[in-house]
Amino acid sequence: MTVDPPLLQVQALGKHFPVRGGFFRRITGWLKAVDDVSFEVKRGETFGLVGESGCGKSTLGRAILRLHEPTAGRVILDGTDITALDRSRLTAARRHMQIIFQDPYASLSPRRTVLQTLLEPMEIHRIGTPRSRREKVLELLDIVGMGPQVLHRYPHEFSGGQRQRIGIARALTLDPKFIVADEAVSALDVSVQSQVLNLIGRLQRELGISFLFISHDLAVVQHISHQVGVMYLGRLVEIAPAADLYRDPMHPYTRALLSAIPVPDPKRRRKRILLQGEVPSPLDPPSGCPFRTRCPEAMPICAERRPLLRPIHDGEAPHQVACHLH
Ligand code: SF4
């Protein structure tokens, strides 16, 4: 039996920012926003990436697309090493990987109509004829549930949910294989959130697009994700198939995040785990396990040795955790 290779392979990816100080602005340290992160996304699947704000998940999404230049590691998309491409080949490869932002209002030009916004990527990449581009725009609007009457309207004339649909349509213009959705529903009302989540789920199923779906909210990624990765201080601390992670979270940080999600069934309700203290500064992370200063189950070894991300059991999509308890 042949196994389909993953669409995206992220291998030991790092993004470190220099910290400068003193009169000569010399480098005095490094902020490891993303450190030694590895995971895979299969074709037509969604990888949910969760963690508190500031944990490095947006930086990771941008480093994968090389919107931030990675400091270490490799990103392989459909067999192409994205991290090794020169500028012109990277521009050509960009059509296969797109991003949807949290705030569609900020990412859409206020002076461009919907038609101009959706035509632009095809014009830049010189795809199709004027007629076929316009047909594609109408097709994209139909996919995201909008009609031709919006073509000549400007972003300020739409609601937040409608603007996000336009942002999604723009991400689809070049038929990408992979999309990073960065907090794509966080700014929307709950009812609009579920409509946009349903739309993303439908795109993934019907168009076979793979998503990296980034959110600070574990409840949001639950139903849309095949795999979920939990990030803390720039590193992945747990990766598992979504059903496994929500049924049997292994890392104390994941357990704490999950305990905050309201469960309607009183018999299944989890005891709320309140995390103590603030997230430590990534400029000066704790020794050993980066979560130890907030972990209710910390042991002496946790201050001495950093736990590595290891599979708990074998399988095609193993449950992996970085914790000395396991
Ligand atoms: Fe807690 Fe130790 Fe596990 Fe870190 S390694 S999560 S401190 S028990």
Coordinates of N, CA, C and O in Angstrom, one line a residue, residues 229-298:
G229 N -2.2 21.0 16.9 CA -0.9 21.3 17.6 C -1.1 22.4 18.6 O -1.8 23.4 18.4
V230 N -0.6 22.1 19.8 CA -0.7 23.1 20.9 C 0.7 23.7 21.1 O 1.7 23.0 21.2
M231 N 0.8 25.1 21.1 CA 2.0 25.8 21.1 C 2.2 26.5 22.4 O 1.2 27.1 22.9
Y232 N 3.4 26.5 23.0 CA 3.7 27.3 24.2 C 5.1 27.8 24.1 O 6.1 27.1 23.8
L233 N 5.3 29.1 24.2 CA 6.6 29.8 24.2 C 7.4 29.4 22.9 O 8.6 29.0 23.1
G234 N 6.8 29.4 21.8 CA 7.5 29.1 20.5 C 7.7 27.7 20.2 O 8.3 27.4 19.1
R235 N 7.2 26.7 21.0 CA 7.4 25.3 20.7 C 6.1 24.6 20.7 O 5.2 25.0 21.4
L236 N 6.0 23.5 19.9 CA 4.8 22.6 20.0 C 5.0 21.7 21.2 O 6.1 21.1 21.3
V237 N 4.0 21.7 22.1 CA 4.1 20.8 23.2 C 3.2 19.6 23.1 O 3.3 18.6 23.9
E238 N 2.3 19.6 22.2 CA 1.4 18.4 22.0 C 0.8 18.5 20.5 O 0.4 19.5 20.1
I239 N 0.8 17.3 19.9 CA 0.2 17.2 18.5 C -0.6 15.9 18.6 O -0.1 14.9 19.0
A240 N -1.8 16.0 18.1 CA -2.6 14.7 18.1 C -3.8 14.9 17.1 O -4.2 16.0 16.7
P241 N -4.3 13.7 16.6 CA -5.5 13.8 15.9 C -6.6 14.5 16.7 O -6.6 14.3 18.0
A242 N -7.4 15.4 16.1 CA -8.3 16.2 16.9 C -9.1 15.4 17.9 O -9.2 15.8 19.1
A243 N -9.7 14.3 17.5 CA -10.6 13.5 18.4 C -9.8 13.1 19.6 O -10.3 13.2 20.7
D244 N -8.5 12.6 19.4 CA -7.7 12.2 20.5 C -7.4 13.3 21.5 O -7.5 13.1 22.7
L245 N -7.1 14.4 20.9 CA -6.6 15.6 21.8 C -7.8 16.0 22.7 O -7.6 16.3 23.9
Y246 N -9.0 16.1 22.1 CA -10.1 16.6 22.9 C -10.6 15.5 23.9 O -11.1 15.9 25.0
R247 N -10.4 14.2 23.5 CA -10.9 13.2 24.4 C -9.9 12.9 25.5 O -10.2 12.7 26.7
D248 N -8.6 13.0 25.1 CA -7.6 12.5 26.1 C -6.3 13.5 26.0 O -5.3 13.0 25.6
P249 N -6.5 14.7 26.4 CA -5.3 15.6 26.4 C -4.2 15.1 27.3 O -4.5 14.7 28.5
M250 N -2.9 15.2 26.9 CA -1.9 14.6 27.7 C -1.0 15.7 28.4 O -0.6 15.5 29.5
H251 N -0.8 16.8 27.7 CA 0.0 17.9 28.3 C -0.8 18.7 29.3 O -1.9 19.1 29.0
P252 N -0.2 19.0 30.5 CA -0.9 19.8 31.5 C -1.4 21.2 30.9 O -2.5 21.7 31.3
Y253 N -0.6 21.7 30.0 CA -1.1 23.0 29.4 C -2.3 22.8 28.5 O -3.3 23.6 28.6
T254 N -2.3 21.7 27.7 CA -3.5 21.4 26.9 C -4.7 21.2 27.8 O -5.8 21.6 27.5
R255 N -4.5 20.4 28.9 CA -5.6 20.1 29.8 C -6.2 21.4 30.4 O -7.4 21.6 30.5
A256 N -5.3 22.4 30.7 CA -5.8 23.6 31.3 C -6.6 24.4 30.2 O -7.6 25.0 30.5
L257 N -6.1 24.5 29.0 CA -6.8 25.2 28.0 C -8.2 24.5 27.7 O -9.2 25.2 27.6
L258 N -8.2 23.2 27.7 CA -9.4 22.5 27.4 C -10.4 22.7 28.6 O -11.6 22.7 28.3
S259 N -9.9 22.8 29.8 CA -10.8 22.9 30.9 C -11.6 24.2 30.9 O -12.6 24.3 31.6
A260 N -11.1 25.1 30.1 CA -11.8 26.4 30.1 C -13.0 26.4 29.1 O -13.7 27.4 29.0
I261 N -13.1 25.4 28.3 CA -14.1 25.3 27.2 C -15.4 24.9 27.9 O -15.5 23.8 28.5
P262 N -16.5 25.6 27.8 CA -17.8 25.2 28.4 C -18.3 23.9 27.7 O -18.3 23.8 26.5
V263 N -18.8 22.9 28.5 CA -19.3 21.7 27.9 C -20.8 21.6 28.4 O -21.1 21.7 29.6
P264 N -21.7 21.5 27.4 CA -23.2 21.6 27.8 C -23.6 20.4 28.7 O -24.4 20.6 29.6
D265 N -23.0 19.2 28.5 CA -23.4 18.0 29.3 C -22.7 18.1 30.7 O -21.5 17.9 30.8
P266 N -23.6 18.2 31.8 CA -22.9 18.3 33.1 C -22.1 17.0 33.5 O -21.2 17.1 34.3
K267 N -22.5 15.8 33.0 CA -21.7 14.6 33.3 C -20.3 14.6 32.7 O -19.4 14.0 33.2
R268 N -20.1 15.4 31.6 CA -18.8 15.4 30.9 C -18.0 16.6 31.3 O -16.9 16.8 30.8
R269 N -18.6 17.5 32.2 CA -17.9 18.7 32.4 C -16.6 18.5 33.1 O -16.4 17.6 34.0
R270 N -15.5 19.3 32.7 CA -14.2 19.1 33.3 C -14.0 20.1 34.4 O -14.6 21.2 34.4
K271 N -13.2 19.7 35.4 CA -12.8 20.6 36.4 C -11.9 21.7 35.8 O -11.0 21.4 35.1
R272 N -12.3 23.0 36.1 CA -11.5 24.1 35.5 C -10.1 24.1 36.2 O -10.0 24.1 37.4
I273 N -9.1 24.2 35.3 CA -7.7 24.3 35.8 C -7.3 25.7 35.6 O -7.2 26.1 34.4
L274 N -7.1 26.5 36.7 CA -6.6 27.9 36.5 C -5.1 27.9 36.5 O -4.5 27.4 37.4
L275 N -4.6 28.4 35.4 CA -3.1 28.6 35.3 C -2.7 29.7 36.1 O -3.2 30.8 36.1
Q276 N -1.6 29.5 36.9 CA -1.0 30.6 37.7 C 0.0 31.4 36.9 O 0.6 30.8 36.0
G277 N 0.0 32.6 37.2 CA 1.1 33.5 36.6 C 0.9 33.8 35.2 O 0.0 33.4 34.5
E278 N 1.9 34.6 34.7 CA 1.9 35.0 33.3 C 2.8 34.1 32.4 O 3.6 33.4 33.0
V279 N 2.6 34.2 31.1 CA 3.5 33.4 30.2 C 4.9 34.1 30.4 O 5.0 35.3 30.3
P280 N 5.9 33.3 30.6 CA 7.3 33.9 30.8 C 7.7 34.6 29.5 O 7.2 34.3 28.4
S281 N 8.7 35.5 29.6 CA 9.2 36.2 28.5 C 10.0 35.2 27.6 O 10.8 34.5 28.1
P282 N 9.7 35.2 26.3 CA 10.5 34.3 25.4 C 12.0 34.8 25.4 O 12.9 34.0 24.9
L283 N 12.3 36.0 25.9 CA 13.7 36.5 25.9 C 14.4 35.8 27.0 O 15.7 35.6 27.0
D284 N 13.7 35.3 28.0 CA 14.3 34.7 29.2 C 13.5 33.5 29.6 O 12.9 33.5 30.7
P285 N 13.4 32.4 28.8 CA 12.5 31.3 29.1 C 13.0 30.5 30.3 O 14.3 30.5 30.5
P286 N 12.2 29.8 31.0 CA 12.6 29.0 32.2 C 13.6 27.9 31.7 O 13.4 27.5 30.6
S287 N 14.4 27.4 32.6 CA 15.3 26.3 32.3 C 14.4 25.0 32.2 O 13.2 25.0 32.7
G288 N 14.9 24.0 31.5 CA 14.1 22.7 31.4 C 12.8 22.9 30.7 O 12.8 23.5 29.6
C289 N 11.7 22.5 31.2 CA 10.4 22.6 30.6 C 9.9 24.1 30.6 O 9.8 24.7 31.7
P290 N 9.6 24.7 29.5 CA 9.2 26.1 29.5 C 7.9 26.4 30.2 O 7.6 27.5 30.6
F291 N 7.1 25.3 30.4 CA 5.8 25.4 31.1 C 5.9 25.3 32.6 O 5.0 25.5 33.3
R292 N 7.1 25.0 33.1 CA 7.2 24.5 34.5 C 6.8 25.6 35.5 O 6.3 25.3 36.6
T293 N 7.0 26.9 35.2 CA 6.6 27.9 36.1 C 5.1 28.1 36.3 O 4.7 28.8 37.2
R294 N 4.3 27.4 35.5 CA 2.9 27.5 35.6 C 2.2 26.1 35.7 O 1.0 26.0 35.8
C295 N 3.0 25.1 35.7 CA 2.5 23.8 35.6 C 2.1 23.2 37.0 O 2.9 23.2 37.9
P296 N 0.8 22.8 37.2 CA 0.4 22.3 38.5 C 1.0 20.9 38.8 O 0.9 20.5 40.0
E297 N 1.7 20.3 37.8 CA 2.3 19.0 38.1 C 3.8 19.0 38.0 O 4.4 17.9 37.8
A298 N 4.4 20.1 38.1 CA 5.9 20.2 37.9 C 6.6 19.4 38.9 O 6.2 19.3 40.1

